[in-house]
Amino acid sequence: MTSYPHIDDIYSRLRTTYNDGITFPLEYRRKQLRQLALLVQENSEELCAVLQADLGKPKLEVILTELLPIVSSCKTAIEKLDEWATPEKPEVLDWRKSFDISIHPVPRGVVLNISPWNYPIVISLNPLVGAIAAGCPAVIKPSEVSANAADALARLLPKYLDPQAYAVVTGAVLETTYLLSLKWDFILFTGGCAIGKIVASAAAKNTTPCALELGGTSPVVVADDADIDLAAKRILWGKKQNSGQLCVSPNHVFIPRHLQDRFVASIRSNYSTYFPSGTVSTPDMSKIINGSHHKRVLNLLASSKGEKILGGGHNEVNIELTVLKDVPADDSLTKEEIFGPILPIVPVESVDEAYDIIRERRAPSPLVTYLFTNQQELREKFLRGVRCGSLVQNDCVQQLGVPELPFGGVGDSGYGAYNGKDSFDMFTHRKSVLNVPSEVEPMLEPRYPPYTPSSLSIFEGMLSAPLPEL
Ligand code: NAD
């Protein structure tokens, strides 16, 4: 394996910082959190420019989906840190009442965050808010694919945050492989499932816990009672975000067959409102990240049996936001994460059929299922029966902007979750602390050898004590 002395230097610097307890005081963490918010506020123009260069991301989307979440996470963490970091004093039951017990939230240690190219600023920095709040030194490894964003992070971070505790390592597979050979105390990986498995295997070799934030084919179900116009407006908005290059992008839409035409009419109407001059050259759409993804998305589109009703064209960097109707349920577009600006509409006989199809495909359990309905019973049915990271009712993508909700997958869409307090928890170890006072010694006597029938009978009595009545 190629070695990287600069990575070794960073690693040992951060380890020393952790061992010396530099990142532990809450005042230090609050200061770093404020600095991180300032980094974003004072460099928002530059961050918008690099995301324009990498992804053609509209400024409004950069502010809404990449910058604001970081600043508001920092504010919340600064305000809530005392509360989050306060040790818990659980109630002690039975004969253990005189034990002195507490649970202390302590930093997990030195952590690594490997991030993807599609939201390169927010996915690098928002988890960092949790790491800083929890008291962990951290290395960020941004994706080499969004190179301008990676360079900006590497340049800006040391100007604002303590370089003894936080660092950016740029690079591609070789550098990441080297990083993964080191022993971290926690690894957060966001990206595709295939690389996620490589990361989890490398973490396992060092008994390092990790969280995997992966992708998947998040389905949308529009029920008979849904407000069709509002559903179309919101689904189209969700799909256009970053030209569909979003882990929680609505992948495909199931709708009862008798509603398909009404839904299509509403999609058409919203499409022309959002994009009066089309979607190829509008500054309101992101571009496709690179040539290989451009080709992949066009191939996927060509393989579909659905009928194109909007879009379908492309230029060298962009692909039109393309909507297809009458897409078969087993079409290639429903089986693969599209990760591009294509919206397939799949007519079904009933919502129950959509439910069955989603359940049958349990294996790639998606990050989210979107359900457009106001029927409480239907919501309960999906809540209980569909395996996915989140269930979102009557909107798309908005869950990312609700820090009170943990964000994470299940099964093939990953494990572990962050956002708000969950970000603090992700990088925190709950350390149990117990003091057994000498006064309880008489109660502990039966545990010591020689084991006599009378001490045995005490424990047998405890074992057979009555269970709570139901
Ligand atoms: P990716 O898996 O290709 O790359 C992610 C990171 O892994 C990058 O930093 C990259 O440098 C590194 N990497 C690549 N090859 C590696 C290797 N062989 N060994 C070690 N590290 C390696 O993912 P991507 O293409 O950047 O992102 C797209 C995927 O990410 C989609 O599936 C999407 O759904 C998912 N995603 C998930 C979330 C989420 O929060 N759940 C968010 C964004 C993207």
Tab-separated table of C-alpha atoms in Angstrom, residues 40-430:
chain	number	residue	atom	x	y	z
A	40	VAL	CA	-19.971	29.111	6.077
A	41	GLN	CA	-21.389	32.607	6.576
A	42	GLU	CA	-18.240	34.493	5.586
A	43	ASN	CA	-17.481	32.301	2.552
A	44	SER	CA	-20.991	31.694	1.249
A	45	GLU	CA	-20.216	33.367	-2.098
A	46	GLU	CA	-17.155	31.203	-2.614
A	47	LEU	CA	-19.021	28.040	-1.583
A	48	CYS	CA	-21.821	28.900	-4.027
A	49	ALA	CA	-19.195	29.424	-6.736
A	50	VAL	CA	-17.469	26.059	-6.199
A	51	LEU	CA	-20.780	24.207	-6.237
A	52	GLN	CA	-21.687	26.068	-9.408
A	53	ALA	CA	-18.378	24.916	-10.906
A	54	ASP	CA	-18.723	21.279	-9.791
A	55	LEU	CA	-22.447	20.744	-10.240
A	56	GLY	CA	-23.966	23.872	-11.757
A	57	LYS	CA	-25.985	24.012	-8.526
A	58	PRO	CA	-28.357	27.026	-8.389
A	59	LYS	CA	-27.423	29.517	-5.674
A	60	LEU	CA	-30.828	29.240	-3.994
A	61	GLU	CA	-30.416	25.459	-3.703
A	62	VAL	CA	-26.878	25.818	-2.357
A	63	ILE	CA	-28.064	28.185	0.364
A	64	LEU	CA	-31.194	26.180	1.182
A	65	THR	CA	-29.770	22.672	1.102
A	66	GLU	CA	-26.034	22.976	1.743
A	67	LEU	CA	-25.275	26.114	3.757
A	68	LEU	CA	-28.296	26.878	5.937
A	69	PRO	CA	-28.401	23.375	7.475
A	70	ILE	CA	-24.793	23.726	8.655
A	71	VAL	CA	-25.302	27.163	10.194
A	72	SER	CA	-28.531	26.162	11.907
A	73	SER	CA	-26.985	22.901	13.179
A	74	CYS	CA	-24.120	24.929	14.682
A	75	LYS	CA	-26.566	27.311	16.372
A	76	THR	CA	-28.626	24.462	17.818
A	77	ALA	CA	-25.527	22.622	19.031
A	78	ILE	CA	-24.146	25.764	20.707
A	79	GLU	CA	-27.469	26.326	22.468
A	80	LYS	CA	-28.092	22.722	23.438
A	81	LEU	CA	-24.574	21.541	24.234
A	82	ASP	CA	-24.885	21.864	28.030
A	83	GLU	CA	-28.083	19.816	27.976
A	84	TRP	CA	-26.698	17.149	25.602
A	85	ALA	CA	-23.454	16.783	27.544
A	86	THR	CA	-25.073	16.494	30.968
A	87	PRO	CA	-24.547	13.052	32.539
A	88	GLU	CA	-27.711	10.994	32.996
A	89	LYS	CA	-28.707	9.749	36.446
A	90	PRO	CA	-30.987	6.759	35.795
A	91	GLU	CA	-33.300	5.604	38.536
A	92	VAL	CA	-31.844	2.612	40.391
A	93	LEU	CA	-34.317	-0.083	41.336
A	94	ASP	CA	-34.577	-2.797	43.970
A	95	TRP	CA	-31.692	-3.680	46.278
A	96	ARG	CA	-29.248	-1.642	44.125
A	97	LYS	CA	-30.781	1.634	45.345
A	98	SER	CA	-27.666	2.686	47.223
A	99	PHE	CA	-25.396	2.266	44.202
A	100	ASP	CA	-24.073	5.514	42.803
A	101	ILE	CA	-24.617	5.323	39.038
A	102	SER	CA	-24.418	7.739	36.107
A	103	ILE	CA	-23.985	7.683	32.336
A	104	HIS	CA	-21.500	10.176	30.919
A	105	PRO	CA	-21.561	11.279	27.271
A	106	VAL	CA	-17.858	11.215	26.336
A	107	PRO	CA	-16.248	11.722	22.917
A	108	ARG	CA	-15.798	8.509	20.929
A	109	GLY	CA	-12.285	9.635	19.986
A	110	VAL	CA	-10.654	10.553	16.671
A	111	VAL	CA	-13.166	10.177	13.849
A	112	LEU	CA	-13.165	10.011	10.053
A	113	ASN	CA	-15.922	11.321	7.768
A	114	ILE	CA	-15.802	10.132	4.119
A	115	SER	CA	-18.232	12.127	1.997
A	116	PRO	CA	-19.673	11.934	-1.549
A	117	TRP	CA	-19.778	14.415	-4.440
A	118	ASN	CA	-23.487	15.198	-4.709
A	119	TYR	CA	-23.796	17.428	-1.601
A	120	PRO	CA	-20.083	17.856	-0.949
A	121	ILE	CA	-20.238	20.760	1.508
A	122	VAL	CA	-23.181	19.819	3.709
A	123	ILE	CA	-22.312	16.119	3.949
A	124	SER	CA	-18.736	17.022	4.877
A	125	LEU	CA	-19.586	19.739	7.403
A	126	ASN	CA	-22.967	18.867	8.912
A	127	PRO	CA	-21.712	15.648	10.531
A	128	LEU	CA	-18.649	17.634	11.641
A	129	VAL	CA	-21.027	19.709	13.778
A	130	GLY	CA	-21.863	16.505	15.666
A	131	ALA	CA	-18.190	15.505	15.963
A	132	ILE	CA	-17.189	18.916	17.339
A	133	ALA	CA	-20.156	19.020	19.720
A	134	ALA	CA	-19.301	15.552	20.981
A	135	GLY	CA	-15.651	16.544	21.566
A	136	CYS	CA	-14.073	14.444	18.795
A	137	PRO	CA	-11.127	15.519	16.631
A	138	ALA	CA	-12.064	14.758	13.033
A	139	VAL	CA	-10.702	14.206	9.551
A	140	ILE	CA	-12.917	14.946	6.559
A	141	LYS	CA	-12.229	13.115	3.295
A	142	PRO	CA	-14.339	14.835	0.619
A	143	SER	CA	-14.990	13.210	-2.745
A	144	GLU	CA	-12.366	13.785	-5.424
A	145	VAL	CA	-15.206	13.925	-7.973
A	146	SER	CA	-16.413	17.330	-6.723
A	147	ALA	CA	-12.861	18.649	-6.829
A	148	ASN	CA	-13.629	22.380	-6.448
A	149	ALA	CA	-15.625	21.792	-3.281
A	150	ALA	CA	-12.881	19.511	-1.904
A	151	ASP	CA	-10.222	22.187	-2.546
A	152	ALA	CA	-12.364	24.882	-0.922
A	153	LEU	CA	-12.859	22.733	2.187
A	154	ALA	CA	-9.124	22.010	2.401
A	155	ARG	CA	-8.327	25.734	2.090
A	156	LEU	CA	-10.992	27.156	4.383
A	157	LEU	CA	-11.209	24.698	7.265
A	158	PRO	CA	-7.737	25.394	8.751
A	159	LYS	CA	-8.440	29.146	8.628
A	160	TYR	CA	-11.406	28.779	10.955
A	161	LEU	CA	-11.035	25.603	13.007
A	162	ASP	CA	-8.257	24.457	15.308
A	163	PRO	CA	-5.814	22.656	12.953
A	164	GLN	CA	-4.632	20.530	15.880
A	165	ALA	CA	-8.077	18.922	15.995
A	166	TYR	CA	-9.705	19.129	12.556
A	167	ALA	CA	-8.302	18.442	9.103
A	168	VAL	CA	-9.306	17.810	5.508
A	169	VAL	CA	-7.525	15.086	3.535
A	170	THR	CA	-8.127	15.334	-0.191
A	171	GLY	CA	-7.569	12.469	-2.585
A	172	ALA	CA	-9.187	9.499	-4.251
A	173	VAL	CA	-9.170	5.725	-3.787
A	174	LEU	CA	-5.495	5.364	-2.775
A	175	GLU	CA	-5.646	8.075	-0.123
A	176	THR	CA	-8.972	6.751	1.217
A	177	THR	CA	-7.621	3.213	1.314
A	178	TYR	CA	-4.664	4.471	3.323
A	179	LEU	CA	-6.925	6.413	5.672
A	180	LEU	CA	-8.975	3.257	6.177
A	181	SER	CA	-5.868	1.292	7.173
A	182	LEU	CA	-5.477	3.541	10.249
A	183	LYS	CA	-7.296	2.868	13.486
A	184	TRP	CA	-10.090	5.406	13.929
A	185	ASP	CA	-12.510	5.505	16.827
A	186	PHE	CA	-15.506	5.984	14.522
A	187	ILE	CA	-16.004	6.192	10.751
A	188	LEU	CA	-18.942	7.848	9.024
A	189	PHE	CA	-19.254	6.951	5.361
A	190	THR	CA	-21.749	8.467	2.921
A	191	GLY	CA	-21.858	7.100	-0.617
A	192	GLY	CA	-22.781	4.050	-2.648
A	193	CYS	CA	-23.430	0.567	-1.231
A	194	ALA	CA	-20.428	-1.068	-2.970
A	195	ILE	CA	-17.890	1.316	-1.424
A	196	GLY	CA	-19.817	1.233	1.857
A	197	LYS	CA	-19.045	-2.487	2.113
A	198	ILE	CA	-15.313	-1.796	1.561
A	199	VAL	CA	-15.398	0.832	4.309
A	200	ALA	CA	-17.294	-1.399	6.762
A	201	SER	CA	-14.854	-4.280	6.135
A	202	ALA	CA	-11.857	-2.011	6.732
A	203	ALA	CA	-13.473	-0.671	9.919
A	204	ALA	CA	-14.160	-4.222	11.140
A	205	LYS	CA	-10.448	-5.100	10.864
A	206	ASN	CA	-9.741	-2.457	13.524
A	207	THR	CA	-12.934	-3.113	15.544
A	208	THR	CA	-13.927	0.433	14.647
A	209	PRO	CA	-17.649	1.193	14.787
A	210	CYS	CA	-19.033	2.896	11.717
A	211	ALA	CA	-22.181	4.349	10.197
A	212	LEU	CA	-23.053	3.895	6.536
A	213	GLU	CA	-25.297	6.459	4.867
A	214	LEU	CA	-26.086	4.860	1.504
A	215	GLY	CA	-28.693	5.336	-1.223
A	216	GLY	CA	-31.505	3.331	-2.780
A	217	THR	CA	-34.623	3.523	-4.898
A	218	SER	CA	-36.952	5.621	-2.744
A	219	PRO	CA	-40.500	5.077	-4.041
A	220	VAL	CA	-43.424	7.498	-4.029
A	221	VAL	CA	-46.995	6.301	-3.585
A	222	VAL	CA	-49.875	8.617	-4.464
A	223	ALA	CA	-53.123	7.329	-2.946
A	224	ASP	CA	-56.680	7.827	-4.250
A	225	ASP	CA	-57.477	10.514	-1.693
A	226	ALA	CA	-54.307	12.577	-2.329
A	227	ASP	CA	-54.391	16.209	-3.417
A	228	ILE	CA	-53.102	15.414	-6.927
A	229	ASP	CA	-52.043	18.955	-7.841
A	230	LEU	CA	-50.108	19.450	-4.631
A	231	ALA	CA	-48.534	16.003	-4.958
A	232	ALA	CA	-47.394	16.747	-8.532
A	233	LYS	CA	-45.991	20.140	-7.501
A	234	ARG	CA	-44.028	18.696	-4.592
A	235	ILE	CA	-42.830	15.511	-6.330
A	236	LEU	CA	-41.531	17.451	-9.344
A	237	TRP	CA	-39.722	19.858	-7.003
A	238	GLY	CA	-38.204	16.914	-5.119
A	239	LYS	CA	-37.008	15.265	-8.330
A	240	LYS	CA	-35.480	18.465	-9.726
A	241	GLN	CA	-33.297	18.947	-6.620
A	242	ASN	CA	-29.712	18.642	-7.821
A	243	SER	CA	-31.084	17.070	-11.042
A	244	GLY	CA	-32.084	13.953	-9.147
A	245	GLN	CA	-28.538	13.422	-7.811
A	246	LEU	CA	-29.781	13.128	-4.277
A	247	CYS	CA	-29.868	10.074	-2.016
A	248	VAL	CA	-33.510	10.747	-1.057
A	249	SER	CA	-34.630	11.721	-4.551
A	250	PRO	CA	-38.118	10.363	-5.326
A	251	ASN	CA	-37.058	7.515	-7.610
A	252	HIS	CA	-40.390	6.495	-9.186
A	253	VAL	CA	-44.072	7.221	-8.565
A	254	PHE	CA	-46.792	4.594	-8.098
A	255	ILE	CA	-50.266	5.950	-8.792
A	256	PRO	CA	-53.670	4.267	-9.257
A	257	ARG	CA	-54.182	3.870	-13.026
A	258	HIS	CA	-57.386	5.937	-13.070
A	259	LEU	CA	-55.466	8.927	-11.667
A	260	GLN	CA	-52.443	8.761	-13.966
A	261	ASP	CA	-53.746	11.206	-16.602
A	262	ARG	CA	-54.781	13.795	-14.024
A	263	PHE	CA	-51.391	13.501	-12.355
A	264	VAL	CA	-49.598	13.807	-15.708
A	265	ALA	CA	-51.602	16.956	-16.545
A	266	SER	CA	-50.591	18.490	-13.248
A	267	ILE	CA	-46.942	17.501	-13.709
A	268	ARG	CA	-47.041	19.177	-17.169
A	269	SER	CA	-48.523	22.337	-15.734
A	270	ASN	CA	-45.963	22.558	-12.915
A	271	TYR	CA	-43.148	21.741	-15.324
A	272	SER	CA	-43.981	24.701	-17.528
A	273	THR	CA	-44.369	26.967	-14.483
A	274	TYR	CA	-41.014	25.927	-13.011
A	275	PHE	CA	-39.128	25.907	-16.329
A	276	PRO	CA	-40.711	28.260	-18.882
A	277	SER	CA	-37.719	27.814	-21.194
A	278	GLY	CA	-37.117	24.098	-20.616
A	279	THR	CA	-34.633	22.369	-18.339
A	280	VAL	CA	-31.486	21.939	-20.420
A	281	SER	CA	-30.073	25.446	-20.245
A	282	THR	CA	-31.944	26.931	-17.275
A	283	PRO	CA	-29.703	28.133	-14.411
A	284	ASP	CA	-32.288	26.611	-12.060
A	285	MET	CA	-31.165	23.021	-12.754
A	286	SER	CA	-27.895	21.417	-11.661
A	287	LYS	CA	-25.792	19.705	-14.284
A	288	ILE	CA	-24.858	16.040	-14.323
A	289	ILE	CA	-21.638	15.653	-12.356
A	290	ASN	CA	-19.490	14.132	-15.116
A	291	GLY	CA	-19.404	12.301	-18.440
A	292	SER	CA	-19.668	8.812	-17.005
A	293	HIS	CA	-22.798	9.638	-14.972
A	294	HIS	CA	-24.218	11.476	-18.001
A	295	LYS	CA	-23.776	8.312	-20.059
A	296	ARG	CA	-25.100	6.061	-17.282
A	297	VAL	CA	-28.309	8.110	-16.895
A	298	LEU	CA	-28.930	8.270	-20.666
A	299	ASN	CA	-28.409	4.494	-20.965
A	300	LEU	CA	-30.823	3.910	-18.134
A	301	LEU	CA	-33.375	6.165	-19.827
A	302	ALA	CA	-32.926	4.361	-23.148
A	303	SER	CA	-33.538	0.999	-21.480
A	304	SER	CA	-36.966	2.017	-20.108
A	305	LYS	CA	-40.199	0.702	-21.617
A	306	GLY	CA	-42.112	3.776	-20.400
A	307	GLU	CA	-43.560	6.488	-22.647
A	308	LYS	CA	-41.662	9.798	-22.545
A	309	ILE	CA	-44.095	12.653	-22.025
A	310	LEU	CA	-41.795	15.520	-21.036
A	311	GLY	CA	-38.101	16.206	-21.682
A	312	GLY	CA	-35.902	13.453	-23.079
A	313	GLY	CA	-33.303	15.707	-24.664
A	314	HIS	CA	-29.787	16.487	-23.498
A	315	ASN	CA	-26.653	18.438	-24.312
A	316	GLU	CA	-23.067	17.589	-23.378
A	317	VAL	CA	-23.412	18.314	-19.672
A	318	ASN	CA	-27.140	18.412	-18.928
A	319	ILE	CA	-30.018	16.011	-19.293
A	320	GLU	CA	-33.544	17.387	-19.491
A	321	LEU	CA	-35.823	16.678	-16.576
A	322	THR	CA	-37.620	13.764	-18.220
A	323	VAL	CA	-40.998	12.363	-17.183
A	324	LEU	CA	-42.289	8.982	-18.374
A	325	LYS	CA	-45.723	7.463	-17.937
A	326	ASP	CA	-46.988	3.879	-18.204
A	327	VAL	CA	-43.695	2.602	-16.841
A	328	PRO	CA	-43.942	-1.117	-15.987
A	329	ALA	CA	-43.450	-1.946	-12.314
A	330	ASP	CA	-40.432	-4.119	-13.150
A	331	ASP	CA	-38.818	-1.518	-15.453
A	332	SER	CA	-35.064	-0.874	-15.186
A	333	LEU	CA	-35.889	2.628	-13.879
A	334	THR	CA	-37.625	1.221	-10.801
A	335	LYS	CA	-34.967	-1.344	-9.980
A	336	GLU	CA	-31.913	0.894	-9.958
A	337	GLU	CA	-31.221	4.132	-8.124
A	338	ILE	CA	-31.656	6.581	-11.043
A	339	PHE	CA	-29.589	9.374	-9.476
A	340	GLY	CA	-30.496	11.648	-12.376
A	341	PRO	CA	-33.359	13.884	-13.606
A	342	ILE	CA	-35.803	11.170	-14.661
A	343	LEU	CA	-39.257	10.720	-13.163
A	344	PRO	CA	-40.988	7.428	-14.044
A	345	ILE	CA	-44.716	7.130	-13.337
A	346	VAL	CA	-45.856	3.566	-12.680
A	347	PRO	CA	-49.631	3.002	-12.888
A	348	VAL	CA	-51.006	0.360	-10.506
A	349	GLU	CA	-54.502	-1.058	-10.019
A	350	SER	CA	-54.557	0.106	-6.403
A	351	VAL	CA	-52.397	1.445	-3.610
A	352	ASP	CA	-52.394	-2.087	-2.196
A	353	GLU	CA	-50.617	-3.284	-5.328
A	354	ALA	CA	-47.946	-0.583	-4.870
A	355	TYR	CA	-47.607	-1.643	-1.228
A	356	ASP	CA	-47.109	-5.283	-2.234
A	357	ILE	CA	-44.514	-4.402	-4.894
A	358	ILE	CA	-42.515	-2.299	-2.433
A	359	ARG	CA	-42.669	-5.055	0.194
A	360	GLU	CA	-41.612	-7.750	-2.272
A	361	ARG	CA	-38.498	-5.703	-3.034
A	362	ARG	CA	-37.536	-5.562	0.616
A	363	ALA	CA	-33.885	-6.353	-0.178
A	364	PRO	CA	-32.809	-2.896	-1.335
A	365	SER	CA	-34.782	-1.277	1.484
A	366	PRO	CA	-34.828	2.401	0.525
A	367	LEU	CA	-33.762	5.404	2.532
A	368	VAL	CA	-37.310	6.755	2.430
A	369	THR	CA	-40.817	5.995	1.237
A	370	TYR	CA	-42.978	8.957	0.215
A	371	LEU	CA	-46.700	8.533	0.750
A	372	PHE	CA	-49.271	11.063	-0.466
A	373	THR	CA	-52.431	10.483	1.527
A	374	ASN	CA	-54.375	11.779	4.473
A	375	GLN	CA	-55.721	8.349	5.431
A	376	GLN	CA	-54.476	7.466	8.894
A	377	GLU	CA	-55.009	3.729	8.280
A	378	LEU	CA	-52.907	3.748	5.127
A	379	ARG	CA	-50.136	5.613	6.893
A	380	GLU	CA	-50.193	3.001	9.690
A	381	LYS	CA	-50.054	0.204	7.135
A	382	PHE	CA	-46.940	1.670	5.465
A	383	LEU	CA	-45.378	2.530	8.813
A	384	ARG	CA	-45.665	-1.065	10.006
A	385	GLY	CA	-45.198	-2.914	6.727
A	386	VAL	CA	-42.605	-1.087	4.628
A	387	ARG	CA	-38.953	-1.368	5.591
A	388	CYS	CA	-37.177	1.946	4.933
A	389	GLY	CA	-35.187	4.631	6.768
A	390	SER	CA	-38.024	7.189	6.933
A	391	LEU	CA	-41.664	7.490	5.962
A	392	VAL	CA	-42.550	10.946	4.650
A	393	GLN	CA	-46.179	11.882	4.156
A	394	ASN	CA	-47.374	14.444	1.597
A	395	ASP	CA	-43.984	15.901	0.675
A	396	CYS	CA	-40.581	14.988	-0.726
A	397	VAL	CA	-37.043	15.708	0.526
A	398	GLN	CA	-38.264	18.058	3.296
A	399	GLN	CA	-37.267	15.541	5.998
A	400	LEU	CA	-33.647	16.649	5.541
A	401	GLY	CA	-34.610	20.084	6.827
A	402	VAL	CA	-36.088	18.813	10.095
A	403	PRO	CA	-33.144	18.416	12.504
A	404	GLU	CA	-35.410	16.923	15.152
A	405	LEU	CA	-35.663	13.816	12.922
A	406	PRO	CA	-32.716	11.392	12.705
A	407	PHE	CA	-31.588	10.862	9.119
A	408	GLY	CA	-30.391	7.387	8.181
A	409	GLY	CA	-31.179	4.184	6.340
A	410	VAL	CA	-31.920	0.576	7.102
A	411	GLY	CA	-30.716	-2.605	5.388
A	412	ASP	CA	-29.200	-1.748	2.012
A	413	SER	CA	-29.632	1.987	2.573
A	414	GLY	CA	-27.229	1.815	5.508
A	415	TYR	CA	-27.165	2.049	9.282
A	416	GLY	CA	-26.642	4.768	11.865
A	417	ALA	CA	-28.355	8.146	11.730
A	418	TYR	CA	-27.488	11.777	12.346
A	419	ASN	CA	-29.029	15.260	12.348
A	420	GLY	CA	-29.575	17.544	15.351
A	421	LYS	CA	-29.053	15.714	18.653
A	422	ASP	CA	-28.537	12.441	16.765
A	423	SER	CA	-25.328	13.916	15.301
A	424	PHE	CA	-24.035	14.497	18.836
A	425	ASP	CA	-25.101	10.978	19.819
A	426	MET	CA	-23.404	9.414	16.775
A	427	PHE	CA	-19.984	10.641	17.922
A	428	THR	CA	-20.605	10.094	21.637
A	429	HIS	CA	-19.879	7.079	23.798
A	430	ARG	CA	-22.264	6.696	26.743
